[in-house]
Amino acid sequence: MYNFEFSKPGTIDEAVAALGADEAQALGGGQTLLPTMKQRLAAPEVLVSLTGIDQMKGICLSDAGEVCIGGATTHATVAAEAAAHYPALAALAGRIGDPAVRNRGTIGGSLANNDPSACYPAAALGSGATIITNTREIAADDYFQGMFATALDEGEIITEVRFPVPEAANYQKFVQPASRFALVGVFVAKYADGVRVAVTGASSDGVFRWTEAEEVLNGSFTKDAIDALSPPSGDMIADLHGSAEYRAHLVKVMTGRAVAAAS
Amino acid sequence: MPKDHGIGASSKRREDLRFLTGRGRYTDDINLMGQAYVHFLRSDMAHGKINGIDTSEAEKMPGVIRIFTGKDFEGVGGLPCGWQVTDRHGNPMQEPPHPILAQGKVRHVGDPICAVVAESAAQARSAAEAIMLDIEELPAVIDMKAAVQDGAPKVHDELDSNLCYDWGFVEENKDAVNKAFEEAAHVTTLELVNQRLAPNAMEPRVAVGDYAPGTDESTLYTTSQNPHVIRLLMGAFVLGIPEHKLRVVAPDVGGGFGSKIFHYAEEAFCTFAAKAIQRPVKWTASRSEAFISDAQGRDHVTKIELALDADNNFTALRTETYANMGAYLSTFAPSVPTWLHGTLMAGNYKTPLIYVNVKAVFTNTVPVDAYRGAGRPEATFQLERVIDKAARELGVDPVELRRQNFVTEFPYATPVAVEYDTGDYHATMDKLLEMIDRDGFEARAAESKARGKLRGLGINSYIEACGIAPSALVGQLGARAGLYESATVRVNATGGLVVMTGSHSHGQGHETSFAQVVADMIGIDEGMVEIVHGDTANTPMGMGTYGSRSLAVGGSAMVRATEKIIAKAKKIAAHLMEAAEGDIELKDGEFTVAGTDKSVAWGDVTLAAYVPHNYPLEELEPGLEETAFYDPNNFTYPAGAYACEVEVDPDTGKVEILSFAAADDFGNIVNPMIVDGQVHGGLAQGIGQALLENCAYDEDGQLLSASYMDYAMPRADDVPFYAVDHSCQTPCTHNPLGVKGCGEAGAIGSPPAVVNAVVDALHRGGHSHVMHIDMPLTPHRVWQAMHQA
């Protein structure tokens, strides 16, 4: 790790100001950034911790019935406190990493990083969530822009994420054996206006919606409806842990299982 | 009823108090006054020619004390190889130099090029980044078969080729073996890979070098399984320091699994640099460094053929193996695919004719050496897989095919140069079948099928050779070291004992089990016996701990020394009681005169030895301290039978291990709880190899699995609760304790059981084309195997 300055503001405004410095970098729970810095693959000059901002922590229900999660809320808190409102989301949070990761890592940090194998992007895209920042609101469909790429501008902070609560939902994660990130993870959510299927881990474009599956599930929300589909085409990741063909196959299997578990 | 003390008791591990409460003292806990830190700048390419190294900017960086390069080591010895293998034509293996820091070329990712010594570890690392390297990348050779083709790039330009040796064993049997194959009623052939593994001890390697100018003495604190071996190799062959001026200390060590046997460049560097800068020099490996600098394990590619007669008797076995040495010869690397592998190819079976061919190959990869089991897992895996395949081809029960061919009469001289002293392979197989309810398997398989899962059962035997080794024999086979062990037993005046052993404990629990043995022999409380190990300054020259040898060889030395103590103590007791020495008996810590009510306590005798007021000084020296060296006259041969039951998810290829049973014959047992633990750990590593672990290189020699993000270690939920039994006991016939060793068995016997079970499951699920899947059996590989045409 290189030397760096550290600031821990207490408000969003202070954080935005601190992030205006040269080579400043926001720090959530540090579960990706700190290992990267230890390996000297990142060298920010200023780290601006967001974990001291109380207004970015916690979970509540909006008047519209959406689950609202502060950007600096840990996975462990979501797993515990979202369970009553949105069980599939809480279950997803409860299976990210290990207890140490879940007690440090934050939803805002995960979504800002947009790791192609992370779980939260699938929940956000699969739920049609809204990403709220210090300057604007971004629909999940517009937010994810490929592997590690998002709509966030330099210095923009995710302050909150709003999840509309579906009629039924489930997340199926098939883990990569070493990292236990998602080799393929599929989040299926059934809303009054349609079914959303979001896939993480599989594509070199990052999280994506499997629209063919959504179409057939809109007709019949059953596992059998999936069985008739071909696996998704597209730019699947191929690596030590699975070929592109295998990942595409797993997308179909995991989608079917998510539907079966949700219906 | 289980014993509550002494030999046979499950005494709690006394060392766990300090380990579990954070009070262990590991090498990294050692910090010396004025210590500097070294960071090694390592090659990021697999093969390259060093055209220039510019350290001028780096030397100006804050905290830098000195930067060393290969030039500083010109004229200094390289790392020696401790075993010379002779090839099938009678020629010695090709043995390239192994410099401390790269000389002219880099030969694998991780090869150390420069060493930056600075006031802090972070400063050393920062300065290393400022070194300007001019290295011309050369084509790398990674695949072993490609490496031995004509025209392949050479890892070592001065060698004829990348072939280290082409070994035939037993070369004289070759024609007879080939003839037996021509006459066979059935031949089963299997090609397989025993993949490369990273040892992954929990504690990464650490070295602290120290030099005392006043006395010209060097001290190395290091994470070693055998400090005396490091002292000899580094002192005599690398740095030219005589043993009396060099002390090597291996304090608490957090696991080794073989990887801490070897003498490494970093150890020699820290010792050398401490003298050069006249300050202690410390190096602590990161986990990332461990992946590219610790010697790795396995990495064999094998074709095995089994010949059977019309009655399914094994008539001959023939193998051809390519064994990866990596870029340099690690300390004992050449012995692993040869004498620790070829000699075990008979397994538990009376196959009369065996021929083993091994081609050891240099590649641009991290060096490979002994890893838990070392050669024996590779032998067992091939053999037990090919037998399973033969049973499938012949349509016979795999257990019965094994039983029919078991060795049943002992001693048994195998056609591969070793003699099994004792064993009972039917007994462990009987015990295993009793443990697993084989008859109930079909019902369990039907239940799995109803849930859409495929259940399979894999069963196999194993044998290993432990307690290495008779020095005269291994000397003939090319070892450049003896393999005896030593112990000094020092009795204190008030009766407590200190045993200084040449064995080294790095997870095995010697401090507990060794004390049990000595306490049992004298009949005193275990708490009166302390075990000291790991420091060349206060232990006799010993060869250390590996190859499941500590109790069989080190324990035997301790027994011999304790026998000497008892013999002398009886003389003293005889004097004190004015009785004949021959009438003295020792029981429960008390000396008695047979047929009388006279007695003296252990403590009275030990006190008399050190306060010799009433003592036969004209016949007997005062004091009570004895040393023994023990050189075994054979290997020991632990053996057993293992069973694994799995469920495969046909949709994803994921394998779940439902149960695993191990019936082992380790001979006599000193501490059953510790033996259980050793087997559990071995099984976890064997299951790790079978399902998860893989050191994978790309074609350019970059390690793809260079962190835990990609190298899959077994975790608690990857393994089942084990059923472990060691009640079948045929005591070793040639060591005083009748013990065989238990440290490696689990890792040796389990991989074929897992793979046999998965192949069985796939056959039961209709995938009858799948005859083998190479490890690790990841979901992806199993799924691919199911969907191959």
Short mmCIF file of N, CA and C in Angstrom, two decimals, chain B residues 31-94:
data_model
loop_
_atom_site.label_atom_id
_atom_site.label_comp_id
_atom_site.label_asym_id
_atom_site.label_seq_id
_atom_site.Cartn_x
_atom_site.Cartn_y
_atom_site.Cartn_z
N ASN B 31 11.55 -10.36 16.17
CA ASN B 31 12.04 -9.06 15.69
C ASN B 31 13.30 -8.72 16.46
N LEU B 32 14.36 -8.49 15.74
CA LEU B 32 15.65 -8.27 16.38
C LEU B 32 16.02 -6.79 16.34
N MET B 33 16.80 -6.38 17.31
CA MET B 33 17.23 -4.99 17.41
C MET B 33 17.94 -4.57 16.12
N GLY B 34 17.50 -3.47 15.53
CA GLY B 34 18.19 -2.94 14.36
C GLY B 34 17.87 -3.67 13.07
N GLN B 35 16.77 -4.40 13.08
CA GLN B 35 16.45 -5.25 11.94
C GLN B 35 16.07 -4.44 10.69
N ALA B 36 16.57 -4.89 9.56
CA ALA B 36 16.18 -4.32 8.27
C ALA B 36 15.27 -5.32 7.56
N TYR B 37 14.64 -4.85 6.48
CA TYR B 37 13.65 -5.67 5.79
C TYR B 37 14.05 -5.82 4.32
N VAL B 38 13.78 -6.99 3.79
CA VAL B 38 14.10 -7.20 2.38
C VAL B 38 12.82 -7.42 1.58
N HIS B 39 12.80 -6.85 0.40
CA HIS B 39 11.75 -7.14 -0.57
C HIS B 39 12.41 -7.68 -1.83
N PHE B 40 11.90 -8.79 -2.31
CA PHE B 40 12.47 -9.38 -3.52
C PHE B 40 11.70 -8.89 -4.74
N LEU B 41 12.45 -8.35 -5.68
CA LEU B 41 11.85 -8.00 -6.97
C LEU B 41 11.89 -9.28 -7.80
N ARG B 42 10.71 -9.76 -8.18
CA ARG B 42 10.62 -11.06 -8.84
C ARG B 42 10.22 -10.90 -10.30
N SER B 43 10.58 -11.87 -11.07
CA SER B 43 10.26 -11.82 -12.49
C SER B 43 8.76 -11.89 -12.70
N ASP B 44 8.25 -11.03 -13.59
CA ASP B 44 6.84 -11.13 -13.96
C ASP B 44 6.69 -11.84 -15.30
N MET B 45 7.80 -12.29 -15.85
CA MET B 45 7.69 -13.10 -17.07
C MET B 45 8.32 -14.46 -16.82
N ALA B 46 7.85 -15.44 -17.58
CA ALA B 46 8.24 -16.83 -17.33
C ALA B 46 9.65 -17.13 -17.82
N HIS B 47 10.10 -16.40 -18.81
CA HIS B 47 11.40 -16.73 -19.40
C HIS B 47 11.94 -15.45 -20.03
N GLY B 48 13.14 -15.08 -19.66
CA GLY B 48 13.69 -13.85 -20.24
C GLY B 48 15.19 -13.74 -20.02
N LYS B 49 15.80 -12.97 -20.89
CA LYS B 49 17.24 -12.72 -20.80
C LYS B 49 17.43 -11.35 -20.17
N ILE B 50 18.23 -11.31 -19.11
CA ILE B 50 18.46 -10.05 -18.41
C ILE B 50 19.56 -9.28 -19.15
N ASN B 51 19.17 -8.17 -19.75
CA ASN B 51 20.17 -7.35 -20.44
C ASN B 51 20.74 -6.27 -19.54
N GLY B 52 19.96 -5.87 -18.57
CA GLY B 52 20.47 -4.83 -17.69
C GLY B 52 19.58 -4.62 -16.48
N ILE B 53 20.19 -4.21 -15.38
CA ILE B 53 19.45 -3.87 -14.17
C ILE B 53 19.99 -2.53 -13.70
N ASP B 54 19.13 -1.54 -13.64
CA ASP B 54 19.57 -0.20 -13.21
C ASP B 54 18.92 0.09 -11.86
N THR B 55 19.74 0.11 -10.82
CA THR B 55 19.22 0.35 -9.47
C THR B 55 19.49 1.77 -8.98
N SER B 56 19.99 2.62 -9.88
CA SER B 56 20.47 3.93 -9.41
C SER B 56 19.34 4.78 -8.81
N GLU B 57 18.18 4.80 -9.45
CA GLU B 57 17.06 5.58 -8.90
C GLU B 57 16.59 4.96 -7.59
N ALA B 58 16.49 3.65 -7.60
CA ALA B 58 15.97 2.95 -6.42
C ALA B 58 16.87 3.18 -5.21
N GLU B 59 18.16 3.26 -5.46
CA GLU B 59 19.08 3.43 -4.33
C GLU B 59 18.89 4.77 -3.63
N LYS B 60 18.31 5.74 -4.37
CA LYS B 60 18.09 7.05 -3.77
C LYS B 60 16.78 7.12 -2.99
N MET B 61 16.00 6.06 -3.04
CA MET B 61 14.68 6.09 -2.40
C MET B 61 14.84 6.08 -0.88
N PRO B 62 13.82 6.62 -0.17
CA PRO B 62 13.94 6.71 1.29
C PRO B 62 14.10 5.33 1.94
N GLY B 63 15.00 5.27 2.88
CA GLY B 63 15.14 4.07 3.71
C GLY B 63 15.97 2.96 3.12
N VAL B 64 16.41 3.12 1.88
CA VAL B 64 17.13 2.01 1.24
C VAL B 64 18.53 1.88 1.84
N ILE B 65 18.87 0.68 2.22
CA ILE B 65 20.20 0.41 2.79
C ILE B 65 21.12 -0.16 1.72
N ARG B 66 20.64 -1.16 1.02
CA ARG B 66 21.47 -1.73 -0.05
C ARG B 66 20.57 -2.55 -0.98
N ILE B 67 20.93 -2.54 -2.24
CA ILE B 67 20.20 -3.36 -3.22
C ILE B 67 21.16 -4.41 -3.76
N PHE B 68 20.74 -5.64 -3.67
CA PHE B 68 21.56 -6.77 -4.12
C PHE B 68 21.02 -7.28 -5.46
N THR B 69 21.93 -7.70 -6.31
CA THR B 69 21.53 -8.35 -7.56
C THR B 69 22.34 -9.65 -7.69
N GLY B 70 22.11 -10.34 -8.79
CA GLY B 70 22.85 -11.58 -9.03
C GLY B 70 24.36 -11.39 -8.96
N LYS B 71 24.82 -10.19 -9.33
CA LYS B 71 26.27 -9.93 -9.30
C LYS B 71 26.86 -10.13 -7.91
N ASP B 72 26.06 -9.79 -6.87
CA ASP B 72 26.56 -9.94 -5.50
C ASP B 72 26.76 -11.40 -5.12
N PHE B 73 26.21 -12.29 -5.92
CA PHE B 73 26.27 -13.70 -5.58
C PHE B 73 27.17 -14.49 -6.53
N GLU B 74 27.92 -13.77 -7.34
CA GLU B 74 28.90 -14.48 -8.17
C GLU B 74 29.95 -15.06 -7.24
N GLY B 75 30.23 -16.32 -7.41
CA GLY B 75 31.19 -16.96 -6.52
C GLY B 75 30.58 -17.55 -5.26
N VAL B 76 29.29 -17.24 -5.03
CA VAL B 76 28.58 -17.86 -3.91
C VAL B 76 27.86 -19.09 -4.46
N GLY B 77 27.78 -20.14 -3.65
CA GLY B 77 27.14 -21.38 -4.14
C GLY B 77 25.67 -21.17 -4.43
N GLY B 78 25.15 -21.98 -5.34
CA GLY B 78 23.72 -21.97 -5.60
C GLY B 78 23.02 -22.93 -4.66
N LEU B 79 21.70 -23.00 -4.80
CA LEU B 79 20.94 -23.91 -3.95
C LEU B 79 21.22 -25.34 -4.40
N PRO B 80 21.61 -26.22 -3.49
CA PRO B 80 21.98 -27.58 -3.89
C PRO B 80 20.75 -28.48 -4.02
N CYS B 81 20.89 -29.51 -4.83
CA CYS B 81 19.85 -30.53 -4.91
C CYS B 81 20.31 -31.72 -4.06
N GLY B 82 19.41 -32.24 -3.26
CA GLY B 82 19.78 -33.26 -2.27
C GLY B 82 19.62 -34.69 -2.75
N TRP B 83 19.30 -34.87 -4.02
CA TRP B 83 19.09 -36.24 -4.47
C TRP B 83 19.47 -36.34 -5.95
N GLN B 84 20.36 -37.25 -6.27
CA GLN B 84 20.76 -37.43 -7.66
C GLN B 84 20.15 -38.71 -8.21
N VAL B 85 19.35 -38.56 -9.22
CA VAL B 85 18.73 -39.73 -9.87
C VAL B 85 19.59 -40.13 -11.07
N THR B 86 19.75 -41.44 -11.22
CA THR B 86 20.49 -41.97 -12.36
C THR B 86 19.48 -42.48 -13.39
N ASP B 87 19.70 -42.12 -14.65
CA ASP B 87 18.68 -42.45 -15.65
C ASP B 87 18.77 -43.91 -16.12
N ARG B 88 17.91 -44.29 -17.03
CA ARG B 88 17.82 -45.69 -17.42
C ARG B 88 19.02 -46.15 -18.21
N HIS B 89 19.85 -45.22 -18.63
CA HIS B 89 21.08 -45.60 -19.33
C HIS B 89 22.30 -45.53 -18.41
N GLY B 90 22.05 -45.27 -17.13
CA GLY B 90 23.16 -45.24 -16.18
C GLY B 90 23.82 -43.89 -16.03
N ASN B 91 23.23 -42.86 -16.63
CA ASN B 91 23.83 -41.53 -16.56
C ASN B 91 23.16 -40.70 -15.47
N PRO B 92 23.94 -39.78 -14.86
CA PRO B 92 23.33 -38.91 -13.85
C PRO B 92 22.36 -37.93 -14.50
N MET B 93 21.37 -37.52 -13.73
CA MET B 93 20.40 -36.53 -14.20
C MET B 93 21.11 -35.22 -14.59
N GLN B 94 20.47 -34.44 -15.40
CA GLN B 94 20.97 -33.09 -15.70
C GLN B 94 20.64 -32.18 -14.53
#
